[in-house]
Tab-separated table of C-alpha atoms in Angstrom:
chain	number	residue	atom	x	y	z
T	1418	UNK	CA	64.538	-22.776	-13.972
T	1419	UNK	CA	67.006	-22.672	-11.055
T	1420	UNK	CA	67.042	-20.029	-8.628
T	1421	UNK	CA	70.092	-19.626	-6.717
T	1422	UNK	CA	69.922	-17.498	-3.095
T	1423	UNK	CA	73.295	-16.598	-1.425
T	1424	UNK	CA	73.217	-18.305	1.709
T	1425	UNK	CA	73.717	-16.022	5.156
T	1426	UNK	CA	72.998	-18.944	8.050
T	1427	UNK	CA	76.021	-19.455	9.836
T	1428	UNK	CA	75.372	-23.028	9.118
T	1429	UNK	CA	75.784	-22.822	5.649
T	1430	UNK	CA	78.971	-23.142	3.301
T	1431	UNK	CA	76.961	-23.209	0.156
T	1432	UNK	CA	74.018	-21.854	-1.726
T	1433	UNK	CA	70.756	-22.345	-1.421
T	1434	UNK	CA	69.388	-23.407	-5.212
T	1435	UNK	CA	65.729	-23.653	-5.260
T	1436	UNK	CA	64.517	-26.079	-8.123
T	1437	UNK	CA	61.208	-28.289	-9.330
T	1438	UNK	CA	61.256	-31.453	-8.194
T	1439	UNK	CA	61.525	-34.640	-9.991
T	1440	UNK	CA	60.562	-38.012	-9.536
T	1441	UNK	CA	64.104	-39.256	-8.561
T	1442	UNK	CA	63.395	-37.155	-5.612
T	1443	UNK	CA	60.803	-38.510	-3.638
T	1444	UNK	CA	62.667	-41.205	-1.676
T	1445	UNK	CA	64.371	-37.840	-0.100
T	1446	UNK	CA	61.868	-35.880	-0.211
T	1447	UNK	CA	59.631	-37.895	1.879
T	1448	UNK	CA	62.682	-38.516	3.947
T	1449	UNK	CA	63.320	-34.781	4.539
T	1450	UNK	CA	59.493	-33.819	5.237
T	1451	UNK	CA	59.359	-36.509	7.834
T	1452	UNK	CA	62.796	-36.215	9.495
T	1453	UNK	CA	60.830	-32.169	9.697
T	1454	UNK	CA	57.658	-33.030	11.784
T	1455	UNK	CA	58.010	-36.918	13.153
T	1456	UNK	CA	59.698	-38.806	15.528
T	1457	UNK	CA	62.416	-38.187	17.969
T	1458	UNK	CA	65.033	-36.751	14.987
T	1459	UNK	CA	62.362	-33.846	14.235
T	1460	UNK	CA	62.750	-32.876	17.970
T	1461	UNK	CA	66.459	-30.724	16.872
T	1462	UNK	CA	64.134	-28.669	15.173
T	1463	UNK	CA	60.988	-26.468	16.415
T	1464	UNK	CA	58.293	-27.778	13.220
T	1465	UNK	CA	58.316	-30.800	15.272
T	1466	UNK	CA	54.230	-32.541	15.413
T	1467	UNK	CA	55.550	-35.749	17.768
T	1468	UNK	CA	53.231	-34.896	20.643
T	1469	UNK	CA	50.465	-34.346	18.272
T	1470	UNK	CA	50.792	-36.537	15.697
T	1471	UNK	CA	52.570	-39.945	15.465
T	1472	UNK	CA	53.016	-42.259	11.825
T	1473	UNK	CA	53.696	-41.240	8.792
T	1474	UNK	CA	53.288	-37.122	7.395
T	1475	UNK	CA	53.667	-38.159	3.870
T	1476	UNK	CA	54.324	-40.797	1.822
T	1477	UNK	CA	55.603	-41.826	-1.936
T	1478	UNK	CA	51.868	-41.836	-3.326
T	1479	UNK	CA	51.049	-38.277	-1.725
T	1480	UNK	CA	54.630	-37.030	-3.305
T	1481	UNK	CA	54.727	-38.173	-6.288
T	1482	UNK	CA	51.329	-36.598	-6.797
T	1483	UNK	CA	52.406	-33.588	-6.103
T	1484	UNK	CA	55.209	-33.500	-8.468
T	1485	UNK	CA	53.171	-35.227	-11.587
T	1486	UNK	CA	50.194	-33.256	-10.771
T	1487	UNK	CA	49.138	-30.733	-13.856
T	1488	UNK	CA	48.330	-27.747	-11.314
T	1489	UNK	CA	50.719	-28.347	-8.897
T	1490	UNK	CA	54.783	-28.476	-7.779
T	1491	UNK	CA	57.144	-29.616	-5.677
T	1492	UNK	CA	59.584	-26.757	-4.577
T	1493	UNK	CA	63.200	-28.323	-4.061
T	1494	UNK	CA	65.738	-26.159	-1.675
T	1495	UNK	CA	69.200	-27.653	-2.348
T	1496	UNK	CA	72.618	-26.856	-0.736
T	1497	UNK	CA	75.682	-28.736	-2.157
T	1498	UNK	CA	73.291	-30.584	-4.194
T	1499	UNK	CA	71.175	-32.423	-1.080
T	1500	UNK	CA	67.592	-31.212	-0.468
T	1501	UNK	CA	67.472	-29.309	2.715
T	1502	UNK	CA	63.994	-27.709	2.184
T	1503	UNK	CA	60.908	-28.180	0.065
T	1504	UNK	CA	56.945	-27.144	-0.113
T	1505	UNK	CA	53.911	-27.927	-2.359
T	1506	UNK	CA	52.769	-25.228	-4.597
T	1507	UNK	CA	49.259	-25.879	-5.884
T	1508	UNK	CA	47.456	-23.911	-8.120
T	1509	UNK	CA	43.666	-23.187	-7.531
T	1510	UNK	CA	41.002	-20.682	-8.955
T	1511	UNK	CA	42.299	-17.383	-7.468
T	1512	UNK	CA	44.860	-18.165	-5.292
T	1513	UNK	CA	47.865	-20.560	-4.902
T	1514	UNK	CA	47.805	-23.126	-2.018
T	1515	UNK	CA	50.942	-23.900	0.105
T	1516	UNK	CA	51.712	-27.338	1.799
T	1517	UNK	CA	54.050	-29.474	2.903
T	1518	UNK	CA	56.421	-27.429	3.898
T	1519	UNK	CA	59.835	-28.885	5.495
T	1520	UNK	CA	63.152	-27.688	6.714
T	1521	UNK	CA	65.829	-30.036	8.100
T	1522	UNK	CA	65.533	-29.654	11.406
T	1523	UNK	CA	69.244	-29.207	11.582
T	1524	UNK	CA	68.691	-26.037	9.520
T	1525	UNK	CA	65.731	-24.747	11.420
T	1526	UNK	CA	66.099	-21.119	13.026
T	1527	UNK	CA	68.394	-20.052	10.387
T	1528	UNK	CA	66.361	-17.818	7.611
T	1529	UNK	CA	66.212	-21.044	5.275
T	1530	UNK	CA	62.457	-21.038	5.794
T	1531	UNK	CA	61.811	-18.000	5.321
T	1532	UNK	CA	64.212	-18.183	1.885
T	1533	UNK	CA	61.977	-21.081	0.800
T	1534	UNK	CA	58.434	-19.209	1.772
T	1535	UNK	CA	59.570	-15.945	0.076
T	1536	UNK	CA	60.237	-18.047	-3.131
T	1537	UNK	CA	57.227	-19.912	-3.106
T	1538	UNK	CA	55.087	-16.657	-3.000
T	1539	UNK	CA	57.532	-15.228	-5.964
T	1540	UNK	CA	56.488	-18.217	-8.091
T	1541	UNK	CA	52.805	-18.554	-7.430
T	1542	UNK	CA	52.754	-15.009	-8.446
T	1543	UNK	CA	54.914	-14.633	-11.228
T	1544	UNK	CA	54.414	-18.155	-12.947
T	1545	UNK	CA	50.851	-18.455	-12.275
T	1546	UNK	CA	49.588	-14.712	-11.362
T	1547	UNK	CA	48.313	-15.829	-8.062
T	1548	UNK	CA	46.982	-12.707	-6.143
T	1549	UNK	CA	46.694	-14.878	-3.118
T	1550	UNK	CA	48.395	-17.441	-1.023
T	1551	UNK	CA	47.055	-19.954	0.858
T	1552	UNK	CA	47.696	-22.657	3.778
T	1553	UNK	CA	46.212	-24.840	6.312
T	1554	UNK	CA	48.076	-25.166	9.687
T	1555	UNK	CA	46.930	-27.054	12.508
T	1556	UNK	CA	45.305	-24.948	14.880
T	1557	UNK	CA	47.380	-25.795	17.810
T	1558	UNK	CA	50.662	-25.386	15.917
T	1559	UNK	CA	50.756	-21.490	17.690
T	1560	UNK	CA	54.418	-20.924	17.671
T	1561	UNK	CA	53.850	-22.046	13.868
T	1562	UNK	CA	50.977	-19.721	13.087
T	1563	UNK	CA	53.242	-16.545	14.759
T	1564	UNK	CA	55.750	-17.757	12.503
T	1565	UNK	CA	53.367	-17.194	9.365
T	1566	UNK	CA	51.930	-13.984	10.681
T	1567	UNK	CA	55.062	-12.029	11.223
T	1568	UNK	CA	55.487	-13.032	7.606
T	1569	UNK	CA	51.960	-11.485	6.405
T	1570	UNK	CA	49.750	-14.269	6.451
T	1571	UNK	CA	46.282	-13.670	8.519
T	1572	UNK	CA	44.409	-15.750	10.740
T	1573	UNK	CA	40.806	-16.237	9.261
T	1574	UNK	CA	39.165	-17.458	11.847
T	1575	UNK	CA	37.937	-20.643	9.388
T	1576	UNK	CA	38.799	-24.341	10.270
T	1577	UNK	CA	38.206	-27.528	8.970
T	1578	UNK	CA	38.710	-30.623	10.301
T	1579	UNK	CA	41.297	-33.094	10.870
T	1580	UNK	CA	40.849	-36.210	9.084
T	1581	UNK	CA	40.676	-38.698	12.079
T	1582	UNK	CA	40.918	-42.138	10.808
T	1583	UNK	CA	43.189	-41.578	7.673
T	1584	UNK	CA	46.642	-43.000	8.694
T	1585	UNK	CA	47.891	-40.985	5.638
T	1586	UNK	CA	47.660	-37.869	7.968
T	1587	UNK	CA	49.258	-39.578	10.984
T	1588	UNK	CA	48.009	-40.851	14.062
T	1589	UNK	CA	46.478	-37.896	16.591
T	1590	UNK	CA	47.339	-37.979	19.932
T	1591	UNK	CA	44.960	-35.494	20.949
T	1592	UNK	CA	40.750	-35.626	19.677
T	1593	UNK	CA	40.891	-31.592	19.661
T	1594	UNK	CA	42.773	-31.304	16.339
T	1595	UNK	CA	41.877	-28.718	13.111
T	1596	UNK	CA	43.033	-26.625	10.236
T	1597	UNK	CA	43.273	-23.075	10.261
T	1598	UNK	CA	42.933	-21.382	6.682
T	1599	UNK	CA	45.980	-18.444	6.870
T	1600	UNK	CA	45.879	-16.435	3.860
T	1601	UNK	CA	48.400	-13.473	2.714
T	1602	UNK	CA	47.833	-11.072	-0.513
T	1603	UNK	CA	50.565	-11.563	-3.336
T	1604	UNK	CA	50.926	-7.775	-4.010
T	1605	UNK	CA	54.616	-7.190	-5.507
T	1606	UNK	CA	57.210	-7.402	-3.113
T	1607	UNK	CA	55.129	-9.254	-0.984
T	1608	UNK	CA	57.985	-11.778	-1.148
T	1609	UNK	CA	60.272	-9.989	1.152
T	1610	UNK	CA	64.070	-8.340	-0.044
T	1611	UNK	CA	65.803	-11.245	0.272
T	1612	UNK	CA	69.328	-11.434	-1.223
T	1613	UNK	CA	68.872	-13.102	-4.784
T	1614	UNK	CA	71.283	-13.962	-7.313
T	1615	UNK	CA	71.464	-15.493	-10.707
């Protein structure tokens, strides 16, 4: 089912309408997720990974897995129809797990992420009865991790490394690169009051 979230960015003359994703989408998607973290277009934004990573963040395979996948989701932001946000949603035994997470990086700075975030968490705990969310963000991605703190996730201290030699994950430009588990507790109205309609 839609969800439709009355848009307040400056930026924005529409709604945001947050949807499952279908095949049909990945050419965008994978579009969208890389125009968010690669290259010299993801530099408008701050999610940018160019001096960290170069290649590919995703691909068709990786997508369409998502979206097919029996445990797990592609979350579709939409304004005037075009996808200008998305994330994974994953279901796992006790908790859900959060991933590839994009903005347009024209968009970025502008409460759309943390729109998309605060829906996430309201799905993986009303359509799945997730207690707990879950992520993995590259450990030197700081101004990322503050970003997911002041919205309740914790640092936990636990890492796990990058996957150096799988060109599905992008080529590192640094040999110091690992995960970070954040985790936050779905309690209700852990989500946030954002302005919902419909």
């Amino acid at each position: 089912m839609d969800h439709v979230v009355e848009a307040g960015e400056p930026q924005s003359t529409g709604r945001t309408v947050f949807r499952e994703a279908v095949r049909a989408d990945v050419p965008a998607l994978v579009s969208l997720v890389e125009s968010a973290y690669r290259g010299d277009a993801s530099r408008a934004g701050w999610t940018t990974e160019a001096d960290l990573l170069e290649g590919q963040r995703t691909d068709p395979e990786g997508v369409t897995d998502v979206i097919t996948g029996a445990d797990s989701l592609m979350l579709v932001a939409e304004r005037d129809g075009t996808p200008v946000a998305c994330c994974q949603l994953e279901r796992r035994p006790g908790h859900a797990y959060f991933g590839m997470f994009a903005v347009s990086p024209l968009l970025q700075g502008a409460g759309l992420g943390k729109q998309v975030l605060a829906e996430a968490e309201r799905r993986a705990r009303r359509d799945w009865g997730a207690a707990e969310m879950r992520m993995t963000v590259i450990s030197a991605r700081e101004d990322l991790i503050a970003w997911y703190v002041r919205r309740g996730y914790r640092r936990t201290g636990r890492t796990s490394p990058f996957p150096y030699g799988d060109e599905r994950f992008g080529i590192p430009q640094r040999d110091d690169l690992c995960f970070e588990l954040l985790v936050k507790t779905l309690g209700r109205g852990s989500a946030g009051a954002d302005r919902r309609t419909g």
